[in-house]
GROMACS .gro file of C-alpha atoms in nm:
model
  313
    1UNK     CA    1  10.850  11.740  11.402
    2UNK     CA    2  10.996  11.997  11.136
    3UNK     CA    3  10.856  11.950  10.871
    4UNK     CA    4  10.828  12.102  10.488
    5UNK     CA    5  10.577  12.071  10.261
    6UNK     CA    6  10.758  12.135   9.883
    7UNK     CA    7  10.454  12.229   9.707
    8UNK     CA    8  10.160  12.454   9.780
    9UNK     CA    9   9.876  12.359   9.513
   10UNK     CA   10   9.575  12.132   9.628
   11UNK     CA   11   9.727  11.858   9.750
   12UNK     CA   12  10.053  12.014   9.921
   13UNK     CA   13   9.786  12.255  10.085
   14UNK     CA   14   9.576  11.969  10.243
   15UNK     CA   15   9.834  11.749  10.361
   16UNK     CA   16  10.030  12.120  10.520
   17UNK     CA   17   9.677  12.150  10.666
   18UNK     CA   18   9.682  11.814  10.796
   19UNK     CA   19  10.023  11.805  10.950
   20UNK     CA   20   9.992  12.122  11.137
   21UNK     CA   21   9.682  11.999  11.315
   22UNK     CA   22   9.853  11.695  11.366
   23UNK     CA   23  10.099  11.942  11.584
   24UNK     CA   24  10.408  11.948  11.376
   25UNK     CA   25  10.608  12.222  11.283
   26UNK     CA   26  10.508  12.294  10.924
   27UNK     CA   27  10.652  12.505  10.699
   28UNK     CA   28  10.538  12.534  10.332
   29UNK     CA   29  10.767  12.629  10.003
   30UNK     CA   30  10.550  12.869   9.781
   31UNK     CA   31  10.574  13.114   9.540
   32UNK     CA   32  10.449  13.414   9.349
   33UNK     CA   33  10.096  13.527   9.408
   34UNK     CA   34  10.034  13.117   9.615
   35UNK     CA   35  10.316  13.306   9.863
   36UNK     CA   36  10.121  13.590   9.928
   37UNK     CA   37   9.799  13.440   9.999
   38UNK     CA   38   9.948  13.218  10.263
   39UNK     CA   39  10.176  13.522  10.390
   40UNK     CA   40   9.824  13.729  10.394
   41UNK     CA   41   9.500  13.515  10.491
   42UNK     CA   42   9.666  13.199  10.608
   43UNK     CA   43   9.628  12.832  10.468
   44UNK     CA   44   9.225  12.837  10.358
   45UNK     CA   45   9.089  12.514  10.269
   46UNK     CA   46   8.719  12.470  10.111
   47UNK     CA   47   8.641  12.100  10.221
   48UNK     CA   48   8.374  12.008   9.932
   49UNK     CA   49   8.186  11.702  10.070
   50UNK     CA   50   8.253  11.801  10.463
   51UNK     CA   51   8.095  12.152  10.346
   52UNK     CA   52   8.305  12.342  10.616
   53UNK     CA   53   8.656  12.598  10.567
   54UNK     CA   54   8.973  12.569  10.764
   55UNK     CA   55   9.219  12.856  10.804
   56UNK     CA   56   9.527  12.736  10.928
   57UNK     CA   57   9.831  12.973  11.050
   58UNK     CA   58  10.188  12.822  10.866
   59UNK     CA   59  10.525  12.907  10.815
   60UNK     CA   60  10.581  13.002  10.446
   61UNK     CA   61  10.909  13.040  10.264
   62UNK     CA   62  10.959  13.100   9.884
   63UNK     CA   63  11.310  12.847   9.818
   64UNK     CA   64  11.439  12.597   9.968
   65UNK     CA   65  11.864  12.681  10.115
   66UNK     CA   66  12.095  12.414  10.120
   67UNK     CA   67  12.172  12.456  10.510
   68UNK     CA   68  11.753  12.471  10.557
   69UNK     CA   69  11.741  12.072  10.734
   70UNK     CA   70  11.423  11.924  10.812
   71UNK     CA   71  11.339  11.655  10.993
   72UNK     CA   72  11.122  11.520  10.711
   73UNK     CA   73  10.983  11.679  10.381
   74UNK     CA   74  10.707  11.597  10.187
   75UNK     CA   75  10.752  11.714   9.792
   76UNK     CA   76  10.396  11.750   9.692
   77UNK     CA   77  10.316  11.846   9.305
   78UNK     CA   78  10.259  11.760   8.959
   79UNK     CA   79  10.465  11.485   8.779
   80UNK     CA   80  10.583  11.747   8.492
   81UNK     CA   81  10.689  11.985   8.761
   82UNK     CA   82  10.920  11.732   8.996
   83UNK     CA   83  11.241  11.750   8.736
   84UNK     CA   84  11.297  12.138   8.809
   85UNK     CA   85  11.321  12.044   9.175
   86UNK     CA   86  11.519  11.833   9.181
   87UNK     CA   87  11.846  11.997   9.243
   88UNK     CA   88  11.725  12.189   9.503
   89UNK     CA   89  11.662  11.893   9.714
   90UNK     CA   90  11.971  11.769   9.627
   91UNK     CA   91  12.165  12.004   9.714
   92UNK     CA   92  11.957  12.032  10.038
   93UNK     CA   93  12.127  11.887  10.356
   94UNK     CA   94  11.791  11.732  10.487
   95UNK     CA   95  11.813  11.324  10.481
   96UNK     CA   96  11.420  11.203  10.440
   97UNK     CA   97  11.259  11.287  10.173
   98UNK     CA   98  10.869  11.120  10.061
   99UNK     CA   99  10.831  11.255   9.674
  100UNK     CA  100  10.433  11.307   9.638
  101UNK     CA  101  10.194  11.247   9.292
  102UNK     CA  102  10.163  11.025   9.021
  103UNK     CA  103  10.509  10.979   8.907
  104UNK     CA  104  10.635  10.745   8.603
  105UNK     CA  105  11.011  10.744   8.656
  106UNK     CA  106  11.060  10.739   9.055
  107UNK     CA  107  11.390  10.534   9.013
  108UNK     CA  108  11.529  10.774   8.796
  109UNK     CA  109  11.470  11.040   9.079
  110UNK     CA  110  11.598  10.767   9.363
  111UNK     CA  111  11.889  10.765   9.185
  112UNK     CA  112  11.951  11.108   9.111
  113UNK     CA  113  11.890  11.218   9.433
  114UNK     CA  114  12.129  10.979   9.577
  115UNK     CA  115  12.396  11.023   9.335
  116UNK     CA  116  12.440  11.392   9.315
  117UNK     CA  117  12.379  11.517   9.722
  118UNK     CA  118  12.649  11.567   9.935
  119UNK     CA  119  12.417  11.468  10.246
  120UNK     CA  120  12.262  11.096  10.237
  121UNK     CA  121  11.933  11.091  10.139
  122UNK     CA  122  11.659  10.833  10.225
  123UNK     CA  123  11.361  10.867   9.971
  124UNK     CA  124  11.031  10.713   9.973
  125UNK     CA  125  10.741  10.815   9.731
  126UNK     CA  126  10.370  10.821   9.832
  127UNK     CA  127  10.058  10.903   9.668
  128UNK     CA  128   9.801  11.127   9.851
  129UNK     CA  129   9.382  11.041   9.767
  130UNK     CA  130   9.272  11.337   9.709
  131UNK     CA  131   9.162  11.607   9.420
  132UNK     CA  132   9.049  11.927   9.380
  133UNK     CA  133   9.126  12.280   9.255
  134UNK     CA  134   9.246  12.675   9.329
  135UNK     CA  135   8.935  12.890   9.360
  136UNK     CA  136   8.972  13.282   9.489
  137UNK     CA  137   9.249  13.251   9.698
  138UNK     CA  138   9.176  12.912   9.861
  139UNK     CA  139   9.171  12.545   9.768
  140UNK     CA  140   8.897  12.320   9.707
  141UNK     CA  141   8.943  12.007   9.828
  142UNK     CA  142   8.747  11.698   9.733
  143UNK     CA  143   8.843  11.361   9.993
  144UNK     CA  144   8.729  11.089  10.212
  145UNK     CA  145   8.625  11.158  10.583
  146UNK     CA  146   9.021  11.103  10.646
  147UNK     CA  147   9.332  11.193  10.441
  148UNK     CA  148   9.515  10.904  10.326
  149UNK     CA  149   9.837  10.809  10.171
  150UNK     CA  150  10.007  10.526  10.047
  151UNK     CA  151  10.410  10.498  10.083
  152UNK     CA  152  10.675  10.331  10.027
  153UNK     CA  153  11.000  10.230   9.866
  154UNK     CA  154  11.114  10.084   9.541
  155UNK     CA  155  11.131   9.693   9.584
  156UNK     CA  156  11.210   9.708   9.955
  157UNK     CA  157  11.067   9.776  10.311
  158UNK     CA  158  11.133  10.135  10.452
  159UNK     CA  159  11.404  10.127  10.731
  160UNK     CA  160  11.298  10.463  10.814
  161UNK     CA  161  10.943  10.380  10.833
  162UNK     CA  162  10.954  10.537  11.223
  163UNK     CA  163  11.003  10.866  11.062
  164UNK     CA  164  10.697  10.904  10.886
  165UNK     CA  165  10.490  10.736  11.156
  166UNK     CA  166  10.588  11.030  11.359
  167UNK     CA  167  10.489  11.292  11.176
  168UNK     CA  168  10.095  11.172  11.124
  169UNK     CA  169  10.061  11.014  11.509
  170UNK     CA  170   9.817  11.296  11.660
  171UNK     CA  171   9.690  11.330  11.281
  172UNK     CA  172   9.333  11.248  11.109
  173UNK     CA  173   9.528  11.043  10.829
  174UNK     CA  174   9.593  10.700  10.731
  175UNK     CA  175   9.898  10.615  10.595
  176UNK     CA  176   9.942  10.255  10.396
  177UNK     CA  177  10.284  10.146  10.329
  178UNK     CA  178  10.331   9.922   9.964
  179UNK     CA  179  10.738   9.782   9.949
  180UNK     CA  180  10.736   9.823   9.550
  181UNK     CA  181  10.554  10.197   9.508
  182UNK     CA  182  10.687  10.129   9.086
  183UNK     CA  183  10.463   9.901   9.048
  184UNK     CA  184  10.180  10.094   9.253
  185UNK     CA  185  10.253  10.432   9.060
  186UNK     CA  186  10.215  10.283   8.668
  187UNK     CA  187   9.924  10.053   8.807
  188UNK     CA  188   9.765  10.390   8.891
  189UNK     CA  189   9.899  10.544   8.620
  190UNK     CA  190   9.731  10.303   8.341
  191UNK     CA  191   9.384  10.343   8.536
  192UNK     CA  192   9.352  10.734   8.518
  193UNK     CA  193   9.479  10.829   8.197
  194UNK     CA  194   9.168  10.626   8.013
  195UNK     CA  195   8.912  10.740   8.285
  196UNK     CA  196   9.089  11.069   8.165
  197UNK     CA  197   9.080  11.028   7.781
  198UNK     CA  198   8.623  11.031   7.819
  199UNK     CA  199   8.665  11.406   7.831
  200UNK     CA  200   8.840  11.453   7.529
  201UNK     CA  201   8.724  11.188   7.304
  202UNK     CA  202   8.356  11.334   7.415
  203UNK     CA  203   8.429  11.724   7.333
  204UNK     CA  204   8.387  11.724   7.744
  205UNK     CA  205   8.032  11.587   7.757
  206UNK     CA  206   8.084  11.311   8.009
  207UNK     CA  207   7.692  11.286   8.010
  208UNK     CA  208   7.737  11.133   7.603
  209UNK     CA  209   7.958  10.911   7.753
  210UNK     CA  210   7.757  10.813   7.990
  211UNK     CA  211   7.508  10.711   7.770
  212UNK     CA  212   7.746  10.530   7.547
  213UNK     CA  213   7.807  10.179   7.541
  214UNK     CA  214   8.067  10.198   7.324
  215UNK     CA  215   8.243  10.449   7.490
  216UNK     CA  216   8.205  10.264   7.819
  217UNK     CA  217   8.332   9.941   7.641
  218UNK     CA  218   8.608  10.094   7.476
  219UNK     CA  219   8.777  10.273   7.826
  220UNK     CA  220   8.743   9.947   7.993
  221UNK     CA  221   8.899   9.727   7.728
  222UNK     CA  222   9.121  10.019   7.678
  223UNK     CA  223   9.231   9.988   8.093
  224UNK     CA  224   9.264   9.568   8.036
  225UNK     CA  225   9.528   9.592   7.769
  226UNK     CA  226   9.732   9.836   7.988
  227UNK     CA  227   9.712   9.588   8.256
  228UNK     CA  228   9.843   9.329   7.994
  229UNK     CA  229  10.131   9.533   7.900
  230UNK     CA  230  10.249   9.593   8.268
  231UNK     CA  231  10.213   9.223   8.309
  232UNK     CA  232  10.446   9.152   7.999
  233UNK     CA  233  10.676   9.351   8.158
  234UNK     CA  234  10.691   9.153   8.462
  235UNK     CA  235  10.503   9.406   8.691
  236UNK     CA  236  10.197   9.304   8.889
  237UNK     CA  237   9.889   9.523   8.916
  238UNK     CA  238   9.813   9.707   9.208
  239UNK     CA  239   9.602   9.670   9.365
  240UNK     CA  240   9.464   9.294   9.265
  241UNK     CA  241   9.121   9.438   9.215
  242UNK     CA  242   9.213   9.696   9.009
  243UNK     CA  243   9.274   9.389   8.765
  244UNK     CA  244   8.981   9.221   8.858
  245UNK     CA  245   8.769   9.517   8.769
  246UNK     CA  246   8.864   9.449   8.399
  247UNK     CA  247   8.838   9.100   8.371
  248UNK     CA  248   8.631   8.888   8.642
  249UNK     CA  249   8.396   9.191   8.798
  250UNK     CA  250   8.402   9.377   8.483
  251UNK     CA  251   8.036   9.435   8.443
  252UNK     CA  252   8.090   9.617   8.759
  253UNK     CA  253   8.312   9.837   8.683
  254UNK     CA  254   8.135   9.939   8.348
  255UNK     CA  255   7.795  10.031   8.597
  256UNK     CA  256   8.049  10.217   8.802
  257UNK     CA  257   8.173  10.394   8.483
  258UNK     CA  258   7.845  10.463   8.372
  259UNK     CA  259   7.740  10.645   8.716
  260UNK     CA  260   8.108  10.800   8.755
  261UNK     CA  261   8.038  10.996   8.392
  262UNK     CA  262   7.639  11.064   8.413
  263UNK     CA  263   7.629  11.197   8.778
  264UNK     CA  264   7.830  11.559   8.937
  265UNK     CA  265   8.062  11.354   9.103
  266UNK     CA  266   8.253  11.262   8.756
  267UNK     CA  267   8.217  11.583   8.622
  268UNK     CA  268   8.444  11.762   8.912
  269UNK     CA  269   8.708  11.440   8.895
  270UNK     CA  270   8.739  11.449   8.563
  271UNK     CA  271   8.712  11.783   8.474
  272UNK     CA  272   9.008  12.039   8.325
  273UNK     CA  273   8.999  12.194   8.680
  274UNK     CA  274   9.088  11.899   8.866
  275UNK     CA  275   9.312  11.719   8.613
  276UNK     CA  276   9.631  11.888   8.466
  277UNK     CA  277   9.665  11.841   8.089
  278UNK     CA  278  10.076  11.857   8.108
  279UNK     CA  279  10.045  11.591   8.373
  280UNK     CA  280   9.836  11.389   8.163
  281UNK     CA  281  10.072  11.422   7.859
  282UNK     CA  282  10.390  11.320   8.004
  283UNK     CA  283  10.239  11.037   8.185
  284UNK     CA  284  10.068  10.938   7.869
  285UNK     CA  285  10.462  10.954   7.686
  286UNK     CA  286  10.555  10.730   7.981
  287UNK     CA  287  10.317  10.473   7.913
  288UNK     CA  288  10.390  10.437   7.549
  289UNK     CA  289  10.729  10.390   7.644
  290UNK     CA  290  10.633  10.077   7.825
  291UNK     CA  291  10.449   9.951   7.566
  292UNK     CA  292  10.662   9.980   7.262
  293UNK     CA  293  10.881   9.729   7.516
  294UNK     CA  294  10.594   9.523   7.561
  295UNK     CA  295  10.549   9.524   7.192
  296UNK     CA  296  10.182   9.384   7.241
  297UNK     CA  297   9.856   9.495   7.045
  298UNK     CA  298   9.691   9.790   7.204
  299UNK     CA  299   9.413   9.838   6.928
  300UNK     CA  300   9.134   9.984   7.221
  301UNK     CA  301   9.397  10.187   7.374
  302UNK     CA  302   9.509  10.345   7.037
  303UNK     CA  303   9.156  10.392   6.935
  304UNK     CA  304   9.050  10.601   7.248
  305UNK     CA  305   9.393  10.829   7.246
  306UNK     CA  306   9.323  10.895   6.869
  307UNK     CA  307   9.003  11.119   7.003
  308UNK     CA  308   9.307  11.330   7.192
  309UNK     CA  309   9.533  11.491   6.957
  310UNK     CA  310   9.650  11.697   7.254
  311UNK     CA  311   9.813  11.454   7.412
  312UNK     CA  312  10.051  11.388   7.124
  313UNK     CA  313  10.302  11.572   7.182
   0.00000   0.00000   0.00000
């Protein structure tokens, strides 16, 4: 398959990487000094936990031309870096399009997309699990023993489904299709921005909180009252355990806090090089959004994004 990659940071890099070995015709949309890397040494990829570096040979291209079709493309980047693209894909004559990242206003993008291209457009959004960071001309990569995404459309089945099966059937990946990815993007959305507020409200010394009950308490209280505001608005958390993890297994979750934030592992995930602050803003914007229309108490959430005055903006 043709296929582009929009995006060439961490997690556009991995998924190019695992596309091309998956036999597809990849090209990937970079810019700037991320263009001539690829141009020069080819697509390097530090694996963290698999300890080993792939160099993959891929087309590279700095902008996307109208008349440039595709038969699928993948838009891979940060949520506060999707609106500036948009046009370009728009005015692109390609017809599948799977918008990748966390992402709090994917039917405002469906719509968009639909409304103002002069070629149909069938869009899905996914969500790739993986992390990592830039590091000497290379990304480091932190994931599973396989890639995996999950996909899907906005309250409905993809009829198009075929399309994306195609592009990851010789490919180390697992791909999970959800029919309402809304309600899977806020769910995730209202779990990472507390396990992303420890940082901050601990001047970055995840081992204090770690060691501090009340800080332990207060993110997972914090994470049940965002689950209570999504369910006031008539959305249902996904997936069910997430919800579980705050109410009926909740002690577990606290242990698995407590070992998340005192070990390395917690320190890399939720560290300034692996989590965008911009990202985290605008997400956090979106979320209080949704709760001034719940109009519910928040007094756990409030308390832990008071230790944050950078994300009030």
């Amino acid at each position: 398959m043709r296929i582009l990659v929009y995006g060439a940071g961490v997690l556009g890099s991995y998924l190019a990487h695992v596309l091309v070995r998956g036999g597809n015709d990849v090209t990937l949309l970079a810019r700037g000094r991320r263009l001539e890397e690829l141009q020069k040494d080819g697509l390097v990829i530090r694996h963290y936990f698999q300890m080993r570096t792939t160099v993959d040979k891929v087309k590279v291209i700095p902008e996307l031309r109208a008349e440039d079709v595709y038969d699928l493309i993948f838009v891979v980047m940060k949520y506060s870096h999707f609106q500036a693209v948009l046009p370009t894909l728009a005015a692109n004559q390609s017809q599948h399009v799977v918008i990748v990242g966390n992402n709090a206003s994917p039917g405002e993008m469906l719509d968009y997309l639909q409304t103002n291209s002069p070629a149909e457009k069938k869009v899905a959004f996914g969500f790739q699990a993986s992390a990592g960071w830039r590091e000497d001309g290379r990304m480091i990569c932190i994931r599973g023993p396989k890639g995996q995404m999950t996909i899907g459309g906005l309250g409905e089945e993809l009829s198009w489904r075929p399309v994306i099966d195609r592009a990851f059937v010789n490919a180390k990946y697992t791909v999970t299709y959800h029919s309402d990815m809304e309600e899977w993007l806020n769910s995730h959305m209202v779990l990472i921005l507390p396990l992303n507020l420890i940082s901050p409200a601990t001047g970055g010394n995840l081992r204090q909180a770690a060691g501090s009950k009340k800080m332990l308490n207060l993110v997972v209280n914090a994470l049940d009252e965002a689950h209570r505001v999504l369910e006031t608005l008539g959305y249902t958390v996904v997936p069910a355990v997430q919800n579980q993890l705050t109410r009926e297994k909740r002690k577990l979750f606290y242990v698995g806090l407590k070992i998340i934030t005192g070990t390395p592992l917690g320190r890399i995930l939720l560290s300034d090089k692996a989590v965008s602050e911009a990202e985290m803003v605008l997400l956090h914007q979106a979320f209080n959004r949704l709760k001034e229309r719940a109009g519910i108490p928040t007094p756990n959430w409030d308390q832990l994004v008071s230790n944050a005055p950078q994300w009030q903006g």
